[in-house]
N, CA, C and O atoms as a Tinker XYZ file with bonds, in Angstrom:
   368  protein
     1  N     11.972000  -16.884000  -15.938000    73     2
     2  CA    11.445000  -17.790000  -14.932000    64     1     3
     3  C     10.038000  -17.785000  -14.916000    63     2     4     5
     4  O      9.547000  -16.676000  -14.704000    81     3
     5  N      9.194000  -18.790000  -15.093000    73     3     6
     6  CA     7.810000  -18.798000  -15.393000    64     5     7
     7  C      7.122000  -18.518000  -13.900000    63     6     8     9
     8  O      6.099000  -17.834000  -13.864000    81     7
     9  N      7.660000  -19.021000  -12.736000    73     7    10
    10  CA     7.494000  -18.716000  -11.439000    64     9    11
    11  C      7.319000  -17.363000  -11.063000    63    10    12    13
    12  O      6.350000  -16.904000  -10.459000    81    11
    13  N      8.438000  -16.683000  -11.507000    73    11    14
    14  CA     8.672000  -15.386000  -11.164000    64    13    15
    15  C      7.691000  -14.208000  -11.675000    63    14    16    17
    16  O      7.297000  -13.210000  -11.073000    81    15
    17  N      7.450000  -14.625000  -12.888000    73    15    18
    18  CA     6.508000  -13.865000  -13.720000    64    17    19
    19  C      4.973000  -14.187000  -13.192000    63    18    20    21
    20  O      4.100000  -13.320000  -13.239000    81    19
    21  N      4.750000  -15.414000  -12.726000    73    19    22
    22  CA     3.403000  -15.621000  -12.115000    64    21    23
    23  C      3.356000  -14.735000  -10.927000    63    22    24    25
    24  O      2.465000  -13.909000  -10.732000    81    23
    25  N      4.352000  -14.950000  -10.156000    73    23    26
    26  CA     4.322000  -14.131000   -8.891000    64    25    27
    27  C      4.127000  -12.579000   -9.157000    63    26    28    29
    28  O      3.273000  -11.888000   -8.601000    81    27
    29  N      4.938000  -12.191000   -9.978000    73    27    30
    30  CA     4.842000  -10.676000  -10.236000    64    29    31
    31  C      3.415000  -10.193000  -10.979000    63    30    32    33
    32  O      2.975000   -9.044000  -10.955000    81    31
    33  N      2.828000  -11.292000  -11.614000    73    31    34
    34  CA     1.519000  -10.786000  -12.464000    64    33    35
    35  C      0.577000  -11.155000  -11.053000    63    34    36    37
    36  O      0.067000  -10.133000  -10.596000    81    35
    37  N      0.316000  -12.146000  -10.439000    73    35    38
    38  CA    -0.697000  -12.243000   -9.582000    64    37    39
    39  C     -0.360000  -11.128000   -8.309000    63    38    40    41
    40  O     -1.308000  -10.916000   -7.553000    81    39
    41  N      0.463000  -10.665000   -8.127000    73    39    42
    42  CA     0.566000   -9.783000   -7.046000    64    41    43
    43  C      0.285000   -8.354000   -7.535000    63    42    44    45
    44  O     -0.279000   -7.570000   -6.771000    81    43
    45  N      0.640000   -7.988000   -8.738000    73    43    46
    46  CA     0.212000   -6.687000   -9.488000    64    45    47
    47  C     -1.273000   -6.804000   -9.785000    63    46    48    49
    48  O     -1.831000   -5.708000   -9.737000    81    47
    49  N     -1.960000   -7.685000  -10.037000    73    47    50
    50  CA    -3.454000   -7.894000  -10.186000    64    49    51
    51  C     -4.015000   -7.619000   -8.881000    63    50    52    53
    52  O     -4.937000   -6.811000   -8.772000    81    51
    53  N     -3.567000   -8.181000   -7.956000    73    51    54
    54  CA    -4.242000   -8.092000   -6.637000    64    53    55
    55  C     -4.108000   -6.658000   -6.094000    63    54    56    57
    56  O     -5.093000   -6.110000   -5.599000    81    55
    57  N     -3.117000   -6.139000   -6.159000    73    55    58
    58  CA    -2.809000   -4.857000   -5.610000    64    57    59
    59  C     -3.283000   -3.800000   -6.498000    63    58    60    61
    60  O     -3.621000   -2.744000   -5.965000    81    59
    61  N     -3.369000   -3.923000   -7.881000    73    59    62
    62  CA    -3.911000   -2.890000   -8.712000    64    61    63
    63  C     -5.447000   -2.806000   -8.691000    63    62    64    65
    64  O     -6.113000   -1.822000   -9.013000    81    63
    65  N     -5.906000   -4.008000   -8.258000    73    63    66
    66  CA    -7.720000   -3.871000   -8.100000    64    65    67
    67  C     -7.888000   -3.357000   -6.691000    63    66    68    69
    68  O     -8.646000   -2.399000   -6.537000    81    67
    69  N     -7.263000   -3.885000   -5.625000    73    67    70
    70  CA    -7.474000   -3.736000   -4.431000    64    69    71
    71  C     -7.165000   -2.336000   -3.787000    63    70    72    73
    72  O     -8.005000   -1.803000   -3.062000    81    71
    73  N     -5.943000   -1.737000   -4.057000    73    71    74
    74  CA    -5.471000   -0.624000   -3.410000    64    73    75
    75  C     -6.395000    0.557000   -3.880000    63    74    76    77
    76  O     -6.989000    1.248000   -3.052000    81    75
    77  N     -6.493000    0.758000   -5.172000    73    75    78
    78  CA    -7.165000    1.938000   -5.910000    64    77    79
    79  C     -8.763000    2.071000   -5.464000    63    78    80    81
    80  O     -9.463000    3.081000   -5.381000    81    79
    81  N     -9.047000    0.810000   -5.232000    73    79    82
    82  CA   -10.595000    0.743000   -4.504000    64    81    83
    83  C    -10.469000    1.384000   -3.179000    63    82    84    85
    84  O    -11.234000    2.283000   -2.830000    81    83
    85  N     -9.473000    0.912000   -2.406000    73    83    86
    86  CA    -9.653000    1.232000   -0.979000    64    85    87
    87  C     -9.379000    2.915000   -1.061000    63    86    88    89
    88  O    -10.176000    3.702000   -0.552000    81    87
    89  N     -8.429000    3.258000   -1.607000    73    87    90
    90  CA    -7.929000    4.683000   -1.654000    64    89    91
    91  C     -9.361000    5.600000   -2.089000    63    90    92    93
    92  O     -9.831000    6.546000   -1.459000    81    91
    93  N     -9.793000    5.091000   -3.163000    73    91    94
    94  CA   -10.958000    5.788000   -3.506000    64    93    95
    95  C    -12.090000    6.011000   -2.699000    63    94    96    97
    96  O    -12.621000    7.113000   -2.561000    81    95
    97  N    -12.513000    4.813000   -2.091000    73    95    98
    98  CA   -13.411000    4.660000   -0.836000    64    97    99
    99  C    -12.983000    5.668000    0.329000    63    98   100   101
   100  O    -13.734000    6.572000    0.696000    81    99
   101  N    -11.731000    5.446000    0.876000    73    99   102
   102  CA   -11.303000    6.576000    1.817000    64   101   103
   103  C    -11.583000    7.903000    1.348000    63   102   104   105
   104  O    -12.162000    8.660000    2.126000    81   103
   105  N    -11.239000    8.348000    0.101000    73   103   106
   106  CA   -11.373000    9.838000   -0.311000    64   105   107
   107  C    -12.853000    9.951000   -0.472000    63   106   108   109
   108  O    -13.336000   10.944000    0.072000    81   107
   109  N    -13.611000    9.229000   -1.041000    73   107   110
   110  CA   -15.056000    9.547000   -1.140000    64   109   111
   111  C    -15.618000    9.775000    0.267000    63   110   112   113
   112  O    -16.308000   10.778000    0.451000    81   111
   113  N    -15.367000    8.885000    1.322000    73   111   114
   114  CA   -15.946000    9.069000    2.431000    64   113   115
   115  C    -15.219000    9.960000    3.457000    63   114   116   117
   116  O    -15.709000   10.226000    4.554000    81   115
   117  N    -14.039000   10.396000    3.039000    73   115   118
   118  CA   -13.186000   11.099000    4.054000    64   117   119
   119  C    -12.855000   10.424000    5.413000    63   118   120   121
   120  O    -12.698000   11.009000    6.485000    81   119
   121  N    -12.797000    9.434000    5.239000    73   119   122
   122  CA   -12.507000    8.396000    6.399000    64   121   123
   123  C    -11.706000    6.992000    6.112000    63   122   124   125
   124  O    -11.876000    6.325000    5.091000    81   123
   125  N    -10.963000    6.708000    6.991000    73   123   126
   126  CA   -10.404000    5.515000    7.020000    64   125   127
   127  C    -11.138000    4.312000    7.835000    63   126   128   129
   128  O    -10.605000    3.210000    7.967000    81   127
   129  N    -12.257000    4.595000    8.301000    73   127   130
   130  CA   -12.959000    4.056000    9.387000    64   129   131
   131  C    -12.919000    2.364000    8.771000    63   130   132   133
   132  O    -13.131000    2.147000    7.578000    81   131
   133  N    -12.677000    1.446000    9.573000    73   131   134
   134  CA   -12.962000    0.001000    9.257000    64   133   135
   135  C    -11.546000   -0.628000    8.861000    63   134   136   137
   136  O    -11.471000   -1.844000    8.688000    81   135
   137  N    -10.367000    0.230000    8.708000    73   135   138
   138  CA    -9.172000   -0.213000    8.391000    64   137   139
   139  C     -8.611000   -0.242000    9.788000    63   138   140   141
   140  O     -8.995000    0.595000   10.605000    81   139
   141  N     -7.617000   -1.270000   10.145000    73   139   142
   142  CA    -6.799000   -1.270000   11.209000    64   141   143
   143  C     -5.709000   -0.674000   11.059000    63   142   144   145
   144  O     -4.845000   -1.104000   10.295000    81   143
   145  N     -5.578000    0.367000   11.733000    73   143   146
   146  CA    -4.033000    1.402000   11.569000    64   145   147
   147  C     -3.030000    0.308000   11.954000    63   146   148   149
   148  O     -2.261000   -0.106000   11.086000    81   147
   149  N     -2.985000   -0.216000   13.266000    73   147   150
   150  CA    -1.686000   -1.047000   13.574000    64   149   151
   151  C     -1.491000   -2.270000   12.489000    63   150   152   153
   152  O     -0.331000   -2.558000   12.194000    81   151
   153  N     -2.339000   -2.846000   12.012000    73   151   154
   154  CA    -2.080000   -3.805000   10.970000    64   153   155
   155  C     -1.735000   -3.444000    9.635000    63   154   156   157
   156  O     -1.128000   -4.160000    8.839000    81   155
   157  N     -2.145000   -2.326000    9.443000    73   155   158
   158  CA    -1.815000   -1.553000    8.219000    64   157   159
   159  C     -0.366000   -1.160000    8.178000    63   158   160   161
   160  O      0.414000   -1.329000    7.241000    81   159
   161  N     -0.138000   -0.623000    9.317000    73   159   162
   162  CA     1.502000   -0.341000    9.433000    64   161   163
   163  C      2.296000   -1.330000    9.266000    63   162   164   165
   164  O      3.266000   -1.233000    8.514000    81   163
   165  N      1.994000   -2.523000    9.992000    73   163   166
   166  CA     2.727000   -3.845000    9.753000    64   165   167
   167  C      2.764000   -4.245000    8.093000    63   166   168   169
   168  O      3.738000   -4.669000    7.471000    81   167
   169  N      1.681000   -4.032000    7.687000    73   167   170
   170  CA     1.546000   -4.580000    6.023000    64   169   171
   171  C      2.577000   -3.600000    5.310000    63   170   172   173
   172  O      3.455000   -4.021000    4.557000    81   171
   173  N      2.412000   -2.399000    5.580000    73   171   174
   174  CA     3.413000   -1.367000    5.095000    64   173   175
   175  C      4.829000   -1.605000    5.263000    63   174   176   177
   176  O      5.604000   -1.494000    4.313000    81   175
   177  N      5.249000   -1.965000    6.560000    73   175   178
   178  CA     6.400000   -2.143000    6.836000    64   177   179
   179  C      6.948000   -3.551000    6.051000    63   178   180   181
   180  O      8.102000   -3.646000    5.633000    81   179
   181  N      6.194000   -4.349000    5.954000    73   179   182
   182  CA     6.575000   -5.711000    5.348000    64   181   183
   183  C      6.930000   -5.491000    3.924000    63   182   184   185
   184  O      7.961000   -5.949000    3.431000    81   183
   185  N      5.922000   -4.669000    3.165000    73   183   186
   186  CA     6.021000   -4.387000    1.857000    64   185   187
   187  C      7.432000   -3.544000    1.679000    63   186   188   189
   188  O      8.120000   -3.764000    0.682000    81   187
   189  N      7.791000   -2.709000    2.528000    73   187   190
   190  CA     8.777000   -1.797000    2.407000    64   189   191
   191  C     10.123000   -2.442000    2.490000    63   190   192   193
   192  O     11.083000   -2.076000    1.812000    81   191
   193  N     10.148000   -3.553000    3.472000    73   191   194
   194  CA    11.243000   -4.535000    3.643000    64   193   195
   195  C     11.689000   -5.301000    2.550000    63   194   196   197
   196  O     12.839000   -5.462000    2.143000    81   195
   197  N     10.381000   -5.853000    2.034000    73   195   198
   198  CA    10.552000   -6.701000    0.943000    64   197   199
   199  C     11.072000   -5.895000   -0.658000    63   198   200   201
   200  O     11.749000   -6.325000   -1.592000    81   199
   201  N     10.495000   -4.768000   -0.455000    73   199   202
   202  CA    11.134000   -3.815000   -1.707000    64   201   203
   203  C     12.636000   -3.687000   -1.287000    63   202   204   205
   204  O     13.437000   -4.109000   -2.121000    81   203
   205  N     13.037000   -3.280000   -0.369000    73   203   206
   206  CA    14.450000   -3.109000    0.211000    64   205   207
   207  C     15.098000   -4.214000   -0.091000    63   206   208   209
   208  O     16.076000   -4.077000   -0.825000    81   207
   209  N     14.796000   -5.392000    0.310000    73   207   210
   210  CA    15.576000   -6.656000    0.132000    64   209   211
   211  C     15.638000   -6.767000   -1.610000    63   210   212   213
   212  O     16.702000   -6.868000   -2.220000    81   211
   213  N     14.554000   -6.734000   -2.136000    73   211   214
   214  CA    14.680000   -7.090000   -3.642000    64   213   215
   215  C     15.609000   -6.235000   -4.309000    63   214   216   217
   216  O     16.269000   -6.619000   -5.275000    81   215
   217  N     15.694000   -4.845000   -3.721000    73   215   218
   218  CA    16.540000   -4.024000   -4.339000    64   217   219
   219  C     18.139000   -4.466000   -4.090000    63   218   220   221
   220  O     19.090000   -4.413000   -4.869000    81   219
   221  N     18.078000   -4.825000   -2.996000    73   219   222
   222  CA    19.646000   -5.307000   -2.253000    64   221   223
   223  C     20.058000   -6.466000   -3.125000    63   222   224   225
   224  O     21.227000   -6.453000   -3.509000    81   223
   225  N     19.309000   -7.435000   -3.487000    73   223   226
   226  CA    19.699000   -8.524000   -4.142000    64   225   227
   227  C     19.411000   -8.363000   -5.531000    63   226   228   229
   228  O     19.618000   -9.360000   -6.223000    81   227
   229  N     18.881000   -7.100000   -6.227000    73   227   230
   230  CA    18.561000   -7.015000   -7.468000    64   229   231
   231  C     17.799000   -7.942000   -8.108000    63   230   232   233
   232  O     18.199000   -8.466000   -9.147000    81   231
   233  N     16.525000   -8.267000   -7.510000    73   231   234
   234  CA    15.646000   -9.414000   -7.774000    64   233   235
   235  C     14.488000   -8.588000   -8.470000    63   234   236   237
   236  O     13.858000   -7.873000   -7.691000    81   235
   237  N     14.135000   -8.562000   -9.658000    73   235   238
   238  CA    12.934000   -7.808000  -10.161000    64   237   239
   239  C     11.598000   -8.610000   -9.892000    63   238   240   241
   240  O     10.527000   -8.024000  -10.042000    81   239
   241  N     11.628000   -9.775000   -9.546000    73   239   242
   242  CA    10.436000  -10.394000   -9.178000    64   241   243
   243  C      9.894000  -10.003000   -7.841000    63   242   244   245
   244  O      8.695000  -10.091000   -7.576000    81   243
   245  N     10.733000   -9.600000   -7.062000    73   243   246
   246  CA    10.603000   -9.146000   -5.591000    64   245   247
   247  C     10.412000   -7.468000   -5.841000    63   246   248   249
   248  O      9.580000   -6.869000   -5.160000    81   247
   249  N     11.033000   -6.918000   -6.613000    73   247   250
   250  CA    11.086000   -5.370000   -6.613000    64   249   251
   251  C      9.580000   -4.900000   -7.298000    63   250   252   253
   252  O      8.859000   -4.093000   -6.710000    81   251
   253  N      9.272000   -5.398000   -8.375000    73   251   254
   254  CA     8.052000   -4.907000   -9.078000    64   253   255
   255  C      6.914000   -5.093000   -8.502000    63   254   256   257
   256  O      6.187000   -4.104000   -8.598000    81   255
   257  N      6.329000   -6.230000   -7.770000    73   255   258
   258  CA     5.174000   -6.184000   -7.057000    64   257   259
   259  C      5.066000   -5.268000   -5.963000    63   258   260   261
   260  O      4.002000   -4.744000   -5.634000    81   259
   261  N      6.264000   -5.059000   -5.351000    73   259   262
   262  CA     6.397000   -4.261000   -4.225000    64   261   263
   263  C      6.220000   -2.879000   -4.277000    63   262   264   265
   264  O      5.838000   -2.220000   -3.310000    81   263
   265  N      6.524000   -2.348000   -5.539000    73   263   266
   266  CA     6.710000   -0.921000   -5.826000    64   265   267
   267  C      5.224000   -0.425000   -5.562000    63   266   268   269
   268  O      4.967000    0.404000   -4.689000    81   267
   269  N      4.214000   -1.033000   -6.433000    73   267   270
   270  CA     2.598000   -0.390000   -6.167000    64   269   271
   271  C      2.403000   -0.736000   -4.630000    63   270   272   273
   272  O      1.818000    0.166000   -4.032000    81   271
   273  N      2.710000   -1.692000   -3.945000    73   271   274
   274  CA     2.158000   -1.919000   -2.717000    64   273   275
   275  C      2.834000   -0.990000   -1.675000    63   274   276   277
   276  O      2.147000   -0.566000   -0.746000    81   275
   277  N      4.017000   -0.684000   -1.766000    73   275   278
   278  CA     4.550000    0.545000   -0.938000    64   277   279
   279  C      3.885000    1.804000   -1.353000    63   278   280   281
   280  O      3.419000    2.574000   -0.513000    81   279
   281  N      3.830000    2.029000   -2.611000    73   279   282
   282  CA     3.241000    3.436000   -3.179000    64   281   283
   283  C      1.733000    3.677000   -2.503000    63   282   284   285
   284  O      1.313000    4.626000   -1.840000    81   283
   285  N      1.044000    2.361000   -2.961000    73   283   286
   286  CA    -0.573000    2.532000   -2.414000    64   285   287
   287  C     -0.542000    2.514000   -0.912000    63   286   288   289
   288  O     -1.397000    3.186000   -0.334000    81   287
   289  N      0.405000    1.776000   -0.142000    73   287   290
   290  CA     0.272000    1.832000    1.147000    64   289   291
   291  C      0.620000    3.071000    1.878000    63   290   292   293
   292  O      0.187000    3.335000    3.000000    81   291
   293  N      1.592000    3.980000    1.046000    73   291   294
   294  CA     1.856000    5.050000    1.805000    64   293   295
   295  C      0.722000    6.175000    1.472000    63   294   296   297
   296  O      0.595000    7.122000    2.249000    81   295
   297  N     -0.103000    6.066000    0.310000    73   295   298
   298  CA    -1.144000    6.790000    0.125000    64   297   299
   299  C     -2.225000    6.512000    1.326000    63   298   300   301
   300  O     -2.788000    7.407000    1.956000    81   299
   301  N     -2.379000    5.340000    1.493000    73   299   302
   302  CA    -3.493000    5.108000    2.442000    64   301   303
   303  C     -2.870000    5.439000    3.912000    63   302   304   305
   304  O     -3.641000    6.004000    4.688000    81   303
   305  N     -1.683000    5.174000    4.330000    73   303   306
   306  CA    -1.265000    5.781000    5.389000    64   305   307
   307  C     -1.364000    7.344000    5.475000    63   306   308   309
   308  O     -1.662000    7.909000    6.528000    81   307
   309  N     -1.124000    7.940000    4.429000    73   307   310
   310  CA    -1.428000    9.511000    4.639000    64   309   311
   311  C     -2.779000    9.585000    4.659000    63   310   312   313
   312  O     -3.063000   10.633000    5.239000    81   311
   313  N     -3.736000    9.024000    4.330000    73   311   314
   314  CA    -5.132000    9.189000    4.453000    64   313   315
   315  C     -5.458000    8.890000    5.747000    63   314   316   317
   316  O     -6.462000    9.459000    6.176000    81   315
   317  N     -4.788000    8.034000    6.594000    73   315   318
   318  CA    -5.126000    8.002000    7.988000    64   317   319
   319  C     -4.812000    9.332000    8.622000    63   318   320   321
   320  O     -5.632000    9.856000    9.376000    81   319
   321  N     -3.594000    9.927000    8.328000    73   319   322
   322  CA    -3.377000   11.257000    8.953000    64   321   323
   323  C     -4.454000   12.386000    8.298000    63   322   324   325
   324  O     -5.078000   13.145000    9.039000    81   323
   325  N     -4.556000   12.403000    7.279000    73   323   326
   326  CA    -5.580000   13.377000    6.503000    64   325   327
   327  C     -7.014000   13.254000    7.044000    63   326   328   329
   328  O     -7.609000   14.273000    7.393000    81   327
   329  N     -7.550000   12.131000    7.120000    73   327   330
   330  CA    -8.893000   12.110000    7.492000    64   329   331
   331  C     -8.955000   11.589000    8.900000    63   330   332   333
   332  O     -9.926000   10.865000    9.118000    81   331
   333  N     -8.136000   11.795000    9.899000    73   331   334
   334  CA    -8.353000   11.398000   11.291000    64   333   335
   335  C     -9.369000   12.389000   11.856000    63   334   336   337
   336  O     -9.393000   13.565000   11.494000    81   335
   337  N    -10.145000   11.909000   12.690000    73   335   338
   338  CA   -11.255000   12.587000   13.549000    64   337   339
   339  C    -10.864000   13.921000   13.721000    63   338   340   341
   340  O     -9.695000   13.992000   14.099000    81   339
   341  N    -11.437000   15.040000   13.577000    73   339   342
   342  CA   -11.048000   16.421000   13.887000    64   341   343
   343  C    -10.255000   17.084000   12.964000    63   342   344   345
   344  O    -10.154000   18.276000   13.258000    81   343
   345  N     -9.623000   16.754000   11.910000    73   343   346
   346  CA    -8.862000   17.352000   11.023000    64   345   347
   347  C     -9.825000   18.120000   10.038000    63   346   348   349
   348  O    -10.995000   17.840000    9.778000    81   347
   349  N     -9.116000   19.073000    9.590000    73   347   350
   350  CA    -9.809000   20.061000    8.652000    64   349   351
   351  C    -10.292000   19.320000    7.368000    63   350   352   353
   352  O    -11.389000   19.587000    6.876000    81   351
   353  N     -9.354000   18.269000    6.768000    73   351   354
   354  CA    -9.682000   17.739000    5.550000    64   353   355
   355  C    -10.860000   16.822000    5.702000    63   354   356   357
   356  O    -11.620000   16.613000    4.756000    81   355
   357  N    -11.040000   16.208000    7.024000    73   355   358
   358  CA   -12.037000   15.315000    7.183000    64   357   359
   359  C    -13.394000   15.917000    7.336000    63   358   360   361
   360  O    -14.402000   15.212000    7.282000    81   359
   361  N    -13.444000   17.385000    7.553000    73   359   362
   362  CA   -14.611000   17.959000    7.740000    64   361   363
   363  C    -15.120000   18.632000    6.464000    63   362   364   365
   364  O    -16.290000   19.011000    6.408000    81   363
   365  N    -14.280000   18.791000    5.439000    73   363   366
   366  CA   -14.596000   19.225000    4.233000    64   365   367
   367  C    -15.497000   18.366000    3.394000    63   366   368
   368  O    -15.820000   18.730000    2.263000    81   367
């Protein structure tokens, strides 16, 4: 299916470029300032539900783009915990 391949390619390119850049920026600054935690939690939950749905219906066009989304989202959410104000990691 050409449409499915296009969706996979577009989603992967967007997430492969955007997520690592945000993760790296957070790591360098030891901060997640400027990222809305409630909004990011909603994004993460949406990606996770779409991944779960894709797995349930065995649809690779849904599964493949959501794997890096959920993975990168989990890393960024962990950075919220790691770099919260007052944490030891944020002070190093």
